[in-house]
């Protein structure tokens, strides 16, 4: 099969399209013929081996070189074969999954408890837009912000991959959403269900937004103390992303928010996207919301498999509106 191999950390050119043996599913695993994948900031962090702190954390990228030569964490495809003991899936099933690595390949072996049935009304490319971004958005809106009907939610980074899902999920939960995004994406974010939009390029939202029940900080742009002022005294500050950096960023933003969160009445929660049986359950919930028409993916660009390094470069620049997907096999 063809797969992108990452032998050394670095720029997108280090991803080399190569011929490698097709893997054989072990007990409890399913061989998926990958039809589409997508690009997340996590993937280019993995490609660069940055922040360097992520190489040294348990389960991290690998100290000197990538532990996993095939990166990529979103996939949508068709079950090609099953390993011993697999009971939930059979060849021909259309599936999607959030995995730790291995998606930038024509085939991937995936534990069956990570797989969910693909939303029926979506193409493989549209389904591949979901795993990391939509699961993170669902965890943040449902579990971390604990949003219910009538609550007021502020989403900083509403035009991002995660933000475009979060705005829709919050609206589906009955919340009133204000989105912070660049002016060029204002119509997009309104169309997803935001009642109000603040243009981050012309206005500092921490100076004008007040009395929110929760803030989803996806862009990670404000100072923690300023961000908390947008909340009611019992409000929740959900930290999802932060500015990227070589050494520690964005971890410093999360550590700072956790420490400051110990003081005052406003809750601070760091969203930590789980990859496991719970992500498969979340993908099943998202498939239901998608097939009922409450959530729909926003695709900024679609690339061919041969162009995956260019897709990586585009996402790394930080200005995708929604998701960037890659067709692996038409
Ligand atoms: N906590 C977790 O478990 C977890 C899981 C997944 C991802 N993350 C993190 O979450 C962050 C977002 O991921 P993503 O996939 O949604 O990113 P993304 O799609 O690559 O984000 C790009 C978008 O962010 C917008 N943006 C950039 N700066 C902004 C600012 N200051 N204010 C408002 N919007 C701004 C851009 O709009 P313009 O073009 O207008 O600038 C663009 O639409 C990343 O830092 C990622 O590492 C965390």
Tab-separated table of N, CA and C in Angstrom, residues 70 89 110 118 145 171 232 239 244 319:
chain	number	residue	atom	x	y	z
A	70	UNK	N	3.916	6.469	10.595
A	70	UNK	CA	2.725	6.930	9.853
A	70	UNK	C	1.864	7.729	10.815
A	89	UNK	N	-18.077	-5.419	13.492
A	89	UNK	CA	-17.988	-4.951	12.100
A	89	UNK	C	-17.686	-6.099	11.152
A	110	UNK	N	-7.298	-0.802	12.903
A	110	UNK	CA	-7.910	0.001	13.965
A	110	UNK	C	-8.629	-0.937	14.932
A	118	UNK	N	-20.155	5.327	9.820
A	118	UNK	CA	-20.078	6.642	9.162
A	118	UNK	C	-21.483	7.242	9.036
A	145	UNK	N	-18.360	22.512	29.108
A	145	UNK	CA	-19.176	23.719	29.334
A	145	UNK	C	-20.520	23.339	29.963
A	171	UNK	N	-25.836	25.289	19.390
A	171	UNK	CA	-27.169	25.679	18.907
A	171	UNK	C	-28.138	24.512	19.032
A	232	UNK	N	-20.043	35.143	33.626
A	232	UNK	CA	-20.782	35.361	34.876
A	232	UNK	C	-19.963	34.786	36.032
A	239	UNK	N	-10.793	25.812	28.125
A	239	UNK	CA	-9.582	26.067	27.333
A	239	UNK	C	-9.345	24.869	26.411
A	244	UNK	N	0.720	28.295	19.145
A	244	UNK	CA	1.721	27.240	18.970
A	244	UNK	C	3.120	27.787	19.233
A	319	UNK	N	-5.129	29.456	8.986
A	319	UNK	CA	-6.275	30.248	8.523
A	319	UNK	C	-7.309	29.436	7.758
